Amino acid sequence: MAQPLVKKDDDRDDEAEYSPFLGIEKGAVLQEARVFNDPQLDPRRCSQVITKLLYLLNQGDSFTKVEATEVFFSVTKLFQSKDLGLRRMVYLIIKELSPSADEVIIVTSSLMKDMNSKTDMYRANAIRVLCRITDGTLLTQIERYLKQAIVDKNPVVASAALVSGIHLLQTNPEIVKRWSNEVQEAVQSRAALVQFHALALLQQIRQNDRLAVSKLVTSLTRGTVRSPLAQCLLIRYTSQVIRESNTQTGDRPFYDFLESCLRHKAEMVIFEAARAITELSGVTSRELTPAITVLQLFLSSSKPVLRFAAVRTLNKVAMTHPMAVTNCNIDMESLISDQNRSIATLAITTLLKTGNESSVDRLMKQITNFMSDIADEFKIVVVEAIRSLCLKFPLKYRSLMNFLSNILREEGGFEYKKAIVDSIVILIRDIPEAKESGLLHLCEFIEDCEFTYLSTQILHFLGIEGPMTTDPSKYIRYIYNRVHLENATVRAAAVSTLAKFGAMVDALKPRIFVLLRRCIFDSDDEVRDRATLYLNTLGGDGEVVETDKDVKIFLFGDLDIPLVNLETSLKNYEPSEESFDIDSVPKEVKSQPLVEKKAPGKKPAGLGAPPAGPPSTVDAYERLLSSIPEFSNFGKLFKSSSPVELTEAETEYAVNVVKHIFDRHVVFQYNCINTIPEQLLENVSVIVDASEAEDFAEVTSKPVRSLPYDTPGQTFVAFEKPDGITAVGKFSNMLRFIVKEVDPSTGEAEEDGVEDEYQLEDLEVVAADYMMKVGVSNFRNAWESMGEDFERVDEYGLGPRESLAEAVSAVINLLGMQPCEGTEAVAANSRSHTCLLSGVFLGNVRVLVRLQFGIEGSRDVAMKLAVRSEDEAVGDAIHEIVSCS
Amino acid sequence: MESEALTVSFDLLVNKRSVEVINFAEIWFSYVWNDSCPVVKNILLLDSEGKRVAVKYYSDDWTTNNAKLAFEKSLFAKTLKSNARTEAEITMFDNNIVLYKFVQDLHFYVTGGEDENELILAAVLQGFFDSVSLLLRGNVDKREALENLDLIFLCLDEIIERGMILETDANVIAGKVAVNSMDPTAPLSEQTIGQALATAREHLTRTLFQ
């Protein structure tokens, strides 16, 4: 290596370590690259310089465009040399420099010469380089050579051409598609890799032609495929064909082929086939068995790769077919102690999914030893698996709860601790026997908990569950300790929890008062305020005690107002004689704020369409409507829909409509914008044809007097509808106005105008319009407090659906209710789902809905709908909505 | 006249070239692949401190050099303690599957997508590892690798072409690379190619079964 490169002042302390590239510097190497221009080339030295250039690029150095162009030009000179090794390096560096189109021209002739050389190595590499750097125009010139190369007797040349073809297919598909005859021939090649590359290219050429792929698979599954890689490809194509062919009952096409691949001599093929079988949609246990058997053999392999691949696949199978995997449990258990932690974690989570009741204790013991030496991310996976196991075997709650509390005491990050706490909370909720021990574990945890968030969550939970236990007094100590030892946030939460105990347990009340009085002297004002407030409401000061029921609603009731709305209202509130009225806060959950403008020309998707203008709040609507005398006697506004577009984007007039629902009236507010600078519109109104909405009768309309360019204006049409009935219907709309020409230079309008009309799209009033999205924070509590009195349950078949998630979201949209506790999200691959909805129906009636979905093999979705509401009629109305659609 | 014209066109080219184009050809945009073809996302050869000896990326998952370095650093840290000296090891990392094998002060890695057949990636790693062993004639360490870095680069070039597997048989790969070093002073050609390969294979079998 050239000495000048070694910088003498290099202060890195790797003197002991010799490297030929020590102290290498880009500037110096670029200087060195001048040897490429020497009239007498020294191939060895040139190769070394190229290696240095490649080293620099590989280390992440980049060349400026000037440098790169300069290097490229001098490299092209090296084609003069006949040295094979040097030529090879030249090919490499050209690919790395990735010359621009103009530069490519300079090497094209040299590369084309090499493509026709007698040396196979030249031909193969020249093809790869040329195809890498070429653009479409050059491709037509060399197409003839490439087609020949594909069927060349030298496998290296053929592979080079085929692989280049795979890449070129993305940029120049029409050219590559002309090669299918040659590629077809190459599929029959005796060289293993050529067959693989040809198969890959042929499938990609034909990928949009189902029939052709199916034919290809049929012929190849009967013939001989030489390379394991090609066989893997064939298995993938076969699965694709199986997926696309509509599986009727009876034998699945090509299953026999997949099964025969399980006996292939190459492990990669066996595994590919086993995996393909497990991923067949609607796979039966009979079909699964042979695949599971080979995977089980892999589990005890000496190679980590095989064990990993097998356990990962079995883990996936366990989600849908836990019974099929139970045979492997013994092998899986020995993997818990696998040195490779990825394998061990996969084995544990699989076992937790497939294990039976009797193996739980043994499993827990093994996992305890294992937990200490895996990373948090793995631990969370294990905790989640244990949670679902416990729900599956409630009788085993004791050992599982113990396990959770043990790991809760050990070191761990926030996410991990949160996963454990969440699991314990869920177990307490769902397994009554686990409640007392679970609560005590949580109490012990908050004695030494570094996460404020978790402490407050647990305190809140204690406040709800603790008073209902047999001996509530034992929790008081833990809670009151927080008041002494923690930060203000936790102290405030502890005060609230104490108050809840006081409210629910009369025997504890005097003691709670003592504790609360001590909190009045806290250093933090929130803590003091809370203590004072609770002392007052609970009657600790000996003052007038509010009724028991009020106190409980105050302490435990849901604030059924979205916090965002409350925040806005409080901000708008100006201190005055009148105190803040919490009932004035709108209860409607605001729709997602408009993030991006719709793509032009796209039709809005019904109700969910984003508003064109700035999103108006319910508040603003109410103010606007009450300012219009015609609507003043309609009563309190129940709900306003989000705007629905009635025109395509970028038309002459942009109109959207907001539906305002009152008890006995519906008001359509048409927001109009005139987008033509040369026009002034006057007397603008919307003529509504309600012939397809029988229950509605138009009472009044309010036109816009004048609508200048780009200034929004509103026109209203009001309808009367029968009280308490969820009238639905379809309305067709016509915009009517007088148009006057405007002189753009002066902005003055002409005297005379012409009457004109403009057809708008139809508008529908649907059942969901009578439902307000109002969430509850704790659905179970709300559900239970609502009681069974007006519960209505029925089952419905929803017919074949695209997916479970699609069915769930369709029903949510239909009802227009607020999904609670994240139940609108459906886990992938799940066969059943429960969704909780909450809302307020016209007439301010609270409604809760519990939907249980199940999907059958043929994608038929069945749904059980349970409604609880404060009004019997509303429950029926909900069922009516579902059954009518 | 002629040289003047050449300078003009040269300047023109310099201006037209955009900086980003450099090194761009390596990045093979994975989205154009349909999912049926096995794809390798990267091959890494790092030293015992996690520094690069030779790396090659074929996926656009990592667009900047810093992103690549960060990936190498955390992968190295994650795998450092595992025993990947007798058998290739495997792990999930950032939604990728990574196969790796260590020898002396060299760490070999092959990365593929999370849905890739693990055993295909294992074959690529084995092909890379064995062909490097053959080309370095059994002396597989960092110093030897750096001294023959041209062979390592050529070796990578013969295994993967833009994410697509070209060859996994170590003998074929090493054969193709060795054929190209015909220079009389180049390391391998002190003996004939056949001899070189025979010695190398011998070395390899020894290292494999020791």
XYZ file of N, CA and C in Angstrom, chain A residues 712-880:
507
model
N -68.270 33.405 2.075
C -69.253 32.377 2.409
C -70.587 32.979 2.866
N -71.653 32.327 2.475
C -72.974 32.764 2.911
C -73.803 31.555 3.289
N -74.770 31.738 4.182
C -75.590 30.600 4.604
C -77.058 30.831 4.283
N -77.648 29.792 3.704
C -79.083 29.822 3.545
C -79.657 28.629 4.298
N -80.844 28.799 4.884
C -81.397 27.753 5.736
C -82.741 27.275 5.205
N -83.018 26.005 5.424
C -84.354 25.483 5.164
C -84.746 24.669 6.395
N -85.931 24.920 6.937
C -86.347 24.221 8.148
C -87.503 23.280 7.845
N -87.470 22.119 8.462
C -88.538 21.140 8.295
C -89.112 20.793 9.654
N -90.387 20.441 9.634
C -91.000 19.942 10.853
C -91.089 18.441 10.731
N -90.907 17.753 11.842
C -91.051 16.298 11.818
C -91.800 15.883 13.071
N -92.416 14.727 13.056
C -93.169 14.290 14.232
C -92.247 14.161 15.435
N -92.760 14.482 16.587
C -91.965 14.450 17.808
C -91.561 13.023 18.153
N -90.335 12.874 18.557
C -89.878 11.603 19.095
C -89.685 10.500 18.074
N -89.956 10.770 16.834
C -89.793 9.727 15.823
C -88.497 9.980 15.068
N -87.754 8.940 14.856
C -86.517 9.092 14.117
C -86.831 9.035 12.630
N -87.394 10.143 12.139
C -87.781 10.180 10.742
C -86.534 10.210 9.870
N -86.546 9.403 8.820
C -85.420 9.416 7.896
C -85.946 9.706 6.503
N -85.077 10.098 5.594
C -85.527 10.363 4.236
C -84.439 10.973 3.399
N -84.788 11.135 2.130
C -83.818 11.626 1.170
C -84.351 12.931 0.596
N -83.491 13.916 0.453
C -83.896 15.227 -0.032
C -83.075 15.573 -1.261
N -83.732 16.047 -2.307
C -82.925 16.525 -3.436
C -82.918 18.052 -3.412
N -81.794 18.611 -3.800
C -81.554 20.035 -3.600
C -81.235 20.755 -4.908
N -81.772 21.959 -5.036
C -81.477 22.785 -6.210
C -81.123 24.177 -5.711
N -79.968 24.659 -6.133
C -79.560 26.004 -5.739
C -80.200 26.992 -6.726
N -80.971 27.975 -6.210
C -81.610 28.945 -7.104
C -81.126 30.340 -6.729
N -80.831 31.154 -7.758
C -80.254 32.467 -7.468
C -80.391 33.387 -8.677
N -80.099 34.651 -8.454
C -80.026 35.603 -9.557
C -78.575 35.951 -9.761
N -78.074 35.744 -10.984
C -76.654 35.974 -11.217
C -76.456 37.295 -11.941
N -75.487 38.102 -11.464
C -75.166 39.383 -12.095
C -73.697 39.393 -12.468
N -73.430 39.923 -13.686
C -72.035 40.009 -14.138
C -71.301 41.082 -13.349
N -70.045 40.827 -13.048
C -69.235 41.797 -12.320
C -68.055 42.188 -13.183
N -67.778 43.458 -13.268
C -66.591 43.919 -13.992
C -65.383 43.719 -13.088
N -64.476 42.842 -13.487
C -63.374 42.510 -12.583
C -62.491 43.729 -12.260
N -62.403 44.684 -13.179
C -61.494 45.805 -12.933
C -62.064 46.759 -11.874
N -63.358 47.004 -11.940
C -63.933 47.934 -10.971
C -64.586 47.212 -9.805
N -64.965 45.968 -10.024
C -65.642 45.226 -8.966
C -67.107 45.577 -8.862
N -67.609 46.356 -9.846
C -69.017 46.736 -9.774
C -69.892 45.759 -10.530
N -71.058 45.486 -9.998
C -71.953 44.533 -10.632
C -72.906 45.258 -11.571
N -73.349 44.538 -12.570
C -74.321 45.111 -13.491
C -75.681 45.231 -12.806
N -76.506 46.054 -13.409
C -77.840 46.279 -12.821
C -78.703 45.036 -12.906
N -78.757 44.497 -14.118
C -79.707 43.417 -14.343
C -79.055 42.053 -14.150
N -79.834 41.175 -13.611
C -79.326 39.820 -13.436
C -80.240 38.811 -14.097
N -79.785 37.586 -14.182
C -80.569 36.516 -14.774
C -80.824 35.460 -13.707
N -82.018 34.949 -13.702
C -82.298 33.888 -12.741
C -81.690 32.585 -13.239
N -81.080 31.819 -12.323
C -80.434 30.576 -12.749
C -80.562 29.528 -11.651
N -80.341 28.286 -12.050
C -80.397 27.199 -11.074
C -79.157 26.340 -11.203
N -78.832 25.651 -10.143
C -77.648 24.790 -10.151
C -77.966 23.543 -9.331
N -77.860 22.394 -9.996
C -78.251 21.145 -9.329
C -77.210 20.727 -8.277
N -77.688 20.460 -7.064
C -76.799 19.962 -6.011
C -77.044 18.479 -5.805
N -76.175 17.870 -5.070
C -76.368 16.443 -4.807
C -77.420 16.228 -3.729
N -77.903 14.980 -3.659
C -78.954 14.673 -2.695
C -78.394 14.625 -1.274
N -79.333 14.764 -0.356
C -78.950 14.778 1.059
C -79.856 13.799 1.782
N -79.290 13.089 2.741
C -80.111 12.138 3.482
C -80.101 12.444 4.956
N -81.238 12.238 5.583
C -81.266 12.251 7.044
C -81.366 10.792 7.469
N -80.405 10.342 8.261
C -80.383 8.938 8.654
C -80.513 8.843 10.168
N -80.705 7.608 10.612
C -80.944 7.397 12.041
C -79.796 7.934 12.892
N -78.572 7.797 12.375
C -77.424 8.216 13.164
C -77.454 9.708 13.474
N -78.197 10.465 12.678
C -78.287 11.903 12.932
C -78.973 12.211 14.258
N -79.753 11.255 14.748
C -80.451 11.496 16.013
C -79.647 11.012 17.211
N -78.454 10.555 16.923
C -77.629 10.001 17.990
C -76.420 10.902 18.182
N -76.119 11.206 19.427
C -74.971 12.051 19.700
C -73.869 11.167 20.245
N -72.646 11.406 19.755
C -71.514 10.612 20.238
C -71.096 11.119 21.610
N -71.415 10.387 22.636
C -70.996 10.784 23.972
C -70.361 9.570 24.631
N -69.105 9.673 24.958
C -68.401 8.524 25.511
C -68.618 8.395 27.005
N -68.344 7.227 27.532
C -68.277 7.061 28.982
C -66.878 6.531 29.290
N -66.365 6.888 30.458
C -64.989 6.479 30.735
C -64.940 5.047 31.246
N -65.937 4.630 31.952
C -65.948 3.252 32.428
C -67.252 2.608 31.996
N -67.161 1.872 30.905
C -68.370 1.348 30.296
C -69.083 0.370 31.208
N -68.296 -0.470 31.884
C -68.900 -1.504 32.718
C -69.742 -0.888 33.831
N -69.159 0.112 34.480
C -69.903 0.781 35.543
C -71.192 1.389 35.013
N -71.052 2.082 33.876
C -72.217 2.737 33.299
C -73.274 1.706 32.926
N -72.812 0.611 32.362
C -73.722 -0.456 31.916
C -74.479 -1.033 33.102
N -73.744 -1.281 34.170
C -74.391 -1.879 35.316
C -75.327 -0.899 36.017
N -74.914 0.360 36.079
C -75.788 1.301 36.773
C -77.048 1.589 35.962
N -76.986 1.364 34.670
C -78.157 1.566 33.826
C -79.206 0.499 34.122
N -78.772 -0.670 34.487
C -79.700 -1.717 34.867
C -80.319 -2.432 33.691
N -80.939 -3.566 34.016
C -81.456 -4.419 32.950
C -82.879 -4.061 32.558
N -83.456 -3.048 33.238
C -84.883 -2.804 33.075
C -85.306 -2.652 31.623
N -84.532 -1.848 30.913
C -84.924 -1.612 29.522
C -83.912 -2.230 28.577
N -83.464 -3.409 28.904
C -82.486 -4.034 28.020
C -83.208 -4.729 26.873
N -82.681 -4.544 25.716
C -83.237 -5.202 24.526
C -82.100 -5.961 23.862
N -82.282 -7.267 23.686
C -81.233 -8.068 23.066
C -81.798 -8.789 21.859
N -81.041 -8.822 20.805
C -81.467 -9.583 19.637
C -80.240 -9.961 18.818
N -80.447 -10.951 17.949
C -79.312 -11.365 17.121
C -79.603 -11.086 15.662
N -78.565 -10.778 14.947
C -78.713 -10.444 13.529
C -77.638 -11.147 12.716
N -78.000 -11.538 11.505
C -76.992 -12.033 10.570
C -76.657 -10.893 9.626
N -75.408 -10.585 9.507
C -75.021 -9.462 8.647
C -74.621 -9.912 7.249
N -74.675 -11.232 7.022
C -74.321 -11.733 5.704
C -72.820 -11.728 5.498
N -72.365 -12.098 4.300
C -70.928 -12.146 4.059
C -70.323 -10.740 4.089
N -69.213 -10.607 4.763
C -68.553 -9.304 4.895
C -67.102 -9.452 4.499
N -66.501 -8.339 4.127
C -65.094 -8.342 3.741
C -64.230 -8.843 4.893
N -64.487 -8.299 6.072
C -63.728 -8.718 7.238
C -64.540 -8.349 8.463
N -64.091 -8.850 9.600
C -64.766 -8.539 10.841
C -64.661 -7.037 11.133
N -63.474 -6.495 10.899
C -63.256 -5.076 11.182
C -64.202 -4.215 10.349
N -64.403 -4.642 9.111
C -65.260 -3.868 8.222
C -66.697 -3.890 8.742
N -67.154 -5.072 9.199
C -68.509 -5.193 9.728
C -68.675 -4.322 10.974
N -67.666 -4.337 11.843
C -67.749 -3.563 13.082
C -67.865 -2.073 12.766
N -67.009 -1.614 11.859
C -67.033 -0.178 11.597
C -68.323 0.211 10.875
N -68.894 -0.706 10.078
C -70.158 -0.400 9.406
C -71.281 -0.197 10.425
N -71.317 -1.061 11.428
C -72.378 -0.940 12.433
C -72.180 0.327 13.266
N -70.919 0.635 13.608
C -70.649 1.856 14.382
C -71.130 3.074 13.598
N -70.807 3.106 12.306
C -71.235 4.233 11.485
C -72.750 4.305 11.374
N -73.359 3.146 11.261
C -74.810 3.110 11.126
C -75.483 3.716 12.355
N -74.968 3.360 13.523
C -75.593 3.839 14.750
C -75.119 5.239 15.128
N -73.971 5.646 14.619
C -73.455 6.971 14.929
C -73.129 7.159 16.391
N -72.657 6.102 17.042
C -72.359 6.203 18.469
C -70.859 6.227 18.719
N -70.494 6.574 19.949
C -69.086 6.705 20.313
C -68.547 5.359 20.809
N -67.545 4.786 20.123
C -66.956 3.543 20.639
C -66.209 3.821 21.945
N -66.318 2.928 22.911
C -65.676 3.155 24.201
C -64.520 2.193 24.408
N -63.581 2.606 25.190
C -62.463 1.787 25.634
C -61.723 1.143 24.469
N -61.678 1.852 23.367
C -60.894 1.370 22.221
C -61.440 0.109 21.585
N -62.738 -0.186 21.826
C -63.259 -1.442 21.300
C -63.592 -1.366 19.817
N -63.369 -0.191 19.190
C -63.631 -0.142 17.757
C -62.524 -0.832 16.964
N -61.378 -1.042 17.627
C -60.268 -1.686 16.939
C -60.416 -3.199 17.049
N -60.350 -3.852 15.906
C -60.489 -5.300 15.873
C -59.113 -5.908 15.659
N -58.744 -6.833 16.501
C -57.443 -7.482 16.338
C -57.427 -8.277 15.040
N -56.278 -8.245 14.374
C -56.163 -8.976 13.118
C -56.394 -10.458 13.386
N -57.041 -11.111 12.452
C -57.237 -12.563 12.507
C -58.235 -13.021 13.561
N -58.791 -12.100 14.348
C -59.680 -12.610 15.378
C -60.996 -13.021 14.735
N -61.623 -13.991 15.355
C -62.847 -14.557 14.810
C -64.075 -13.967 15.496
N -63.848 -13.284 16.594
C -64.976 -12.679 17.284
C -64.523 -11.364 17.885
N -65.488 -10.506 18.189
C -65.112 -9.213 18.728
C -66.289 -8.632 19.495
N -65.971 -7.945 20.588
C -67.003 -7.242 21.335
C -66.732 -5.757 21.246
N -67.771 -5.006 20.912
C -67.604 -3.573 20.748
C -68.594 -2.859 21.664
N -68.118 -1.851 22.379
C -68.963 -1.125 23.323
C -69.217 0.277 22.784
N -70.475 0.666 22.723
C -70.815 1.965 22.175
C -71.636 2.758 23.180
N -71.484 4.053 23.121
C -72.254 4.900 24.012
C -72.711 6.119 23.245
N -73.885 6.651 23.628
C -74.370 7.830 22.949
C -75.581 8.396 23.676
N -76.021 9.553 23.198
C -77.242 10.144 23.736
C -78.207 10.294 22.578
N -79.411 9.741 22.752
C -80.379 9.757 21.681
C -81.263 10.987 21.803
N -81.896 11.343 20.701
C -82.802 12.493 20.658
C -83.717 12.481 21.883
N -83.827 13.624 22.536
C -84.588 13.683 23.765
C -83.694 13.473 24.976
N -82.394 13.545 24.755
C -81.403 13.399 25.821
C -81.517 12.090 26.577
N -81.652 11.001 25.832
C -81.744 9.696 26.449
C -80.397 8.994 26.306
N -79.798 8.606 27.439
C -78.528 7.893 27.396
C -78.738 6.502 26.819
N -77.870 6.085 25.936
C -77.968 4.764 25.331
C -76.612 4.087 25.409
N -76.595 2.836 25.827
C -75.368 2.047 25.789
C -75.630 0.812 24.947
N -74.658 0.451 24.137
C -74.845 -0.683 23.258
C -73.649 -1.600 23.385
N -73.958 -2.867 23.457
C -72.897 -3.867 23.501
C -73.077 -4.760 22.289
N -72.080 -4.776 21.433
C -72.180 -5.549 20.201
C -71.217 -6.717 20.276
N -71.730 -7.906 19.997
C -70.822 -9.047 19.923
C -70.861 -9.596 18.516
N -69.686 -9.652 17.911
C -69.597 -10.108 16.528
C -68.916 -11.471 16.479
N -69.321 -12.248 15.524
C -68.617 -13.493 15.268
C -68.565 -13.689 13.771
N -67.470 -14.266 13.288
C -67.372 -14.479 11.848
C -67.190 -15.963 11.592
N -67.855 -16.457 10.570
C -67.728 -17.869 10.248
C -66.810 -18.027 9.058
N -66.506 -19.270 8.766
C -65.548 -19.564 7.699
C -65.886 -18.871 6.394
N -67.148 -18.838 6.060
C -67.528 -18.279 4.769
C -67.686 -16.764 4.830
N -67.084 -16.139 5.853
C -67.115 -14.695 6.032
C -68.500 -14.165 6.392
N -69.391 -15.051 6.777
C -70.681 -14.594 7.262
C -70.501 -14.028 8.660
N -71.023 -12.836 8.866
C -70.876 -12.225 10.176
C -72.219 -12.248 10.897
N -72.166 -12.709 12.138
C -73.354 -12.683 12.977
C -73.120 -11.677 14.089
N -74.215 -11.042 14.528
C -74.045 -10.012 15.538
C -75.130 -10.127 16.592
N -74.701 -9.990 17.860
C -75.658 -9.933 18.945
C -75.648 -8.502 19.465
N -76.835 -7.917 19.485
C -76.925 -6.512 19.861
C -77.691 -6.392 21.164
N -77.035 -5.850 22.197
C -77.719 -5.614 23.468
C -77.731 -4.114 23.713
N -78.921 -3.579 23.950
C -79.065 -2.140 24.173
C -79.584 -1.913 25.581
N -78.991 -0.988 26.297
C -79.593 -0.519 27.552
C -79.765 0.976 27.432
N -80.919 1.455 27.845
C -81.143 2.883 27.780
C -82.124 3.284 28.863
N -82.244 4.589 29.013
C -83.152 5.070 30.039
C -84.595 5.015 29.567
N -84.791 4.756 28.311
C -86.134 4.780 27.757
C -86.323 3.546 26.881
N -87.361 2.794 27.200
C -87.639 1.564 26.489
C -87.737 1.791 24.973
N -88.428 2.876 24.608
C -88.695 3.124 23.194
C -87.399 3.324 22.422
N -86.413 3.922 23.088
C -85.159 4.185 22.402
C -84.430 2.889 22.079
N -84.489 1.949 23.049
C -83.882 0.651 22.812
C -84.487 -0.004 21.587
N -85.797 0.082 21.476
C -86.456 -0.478 20.301
C -86.028 0.251 19.031
N -85.906 1.562 19.169
C -85.521 2.343 17.994
C -84.160 1.909 17.468
N -83.237 1.620 18.399
C -81.899 1.187 17.986
C -81.990 -0.114 17.205
N -82.796 -1.040 17.748
C -82.944 -2.315 17.044
C -83.572 -2.105 15.680
N -84.494 -1.163 15.627
C -85.151 -0.876 14.361
C -84.137 -0.383 13.318
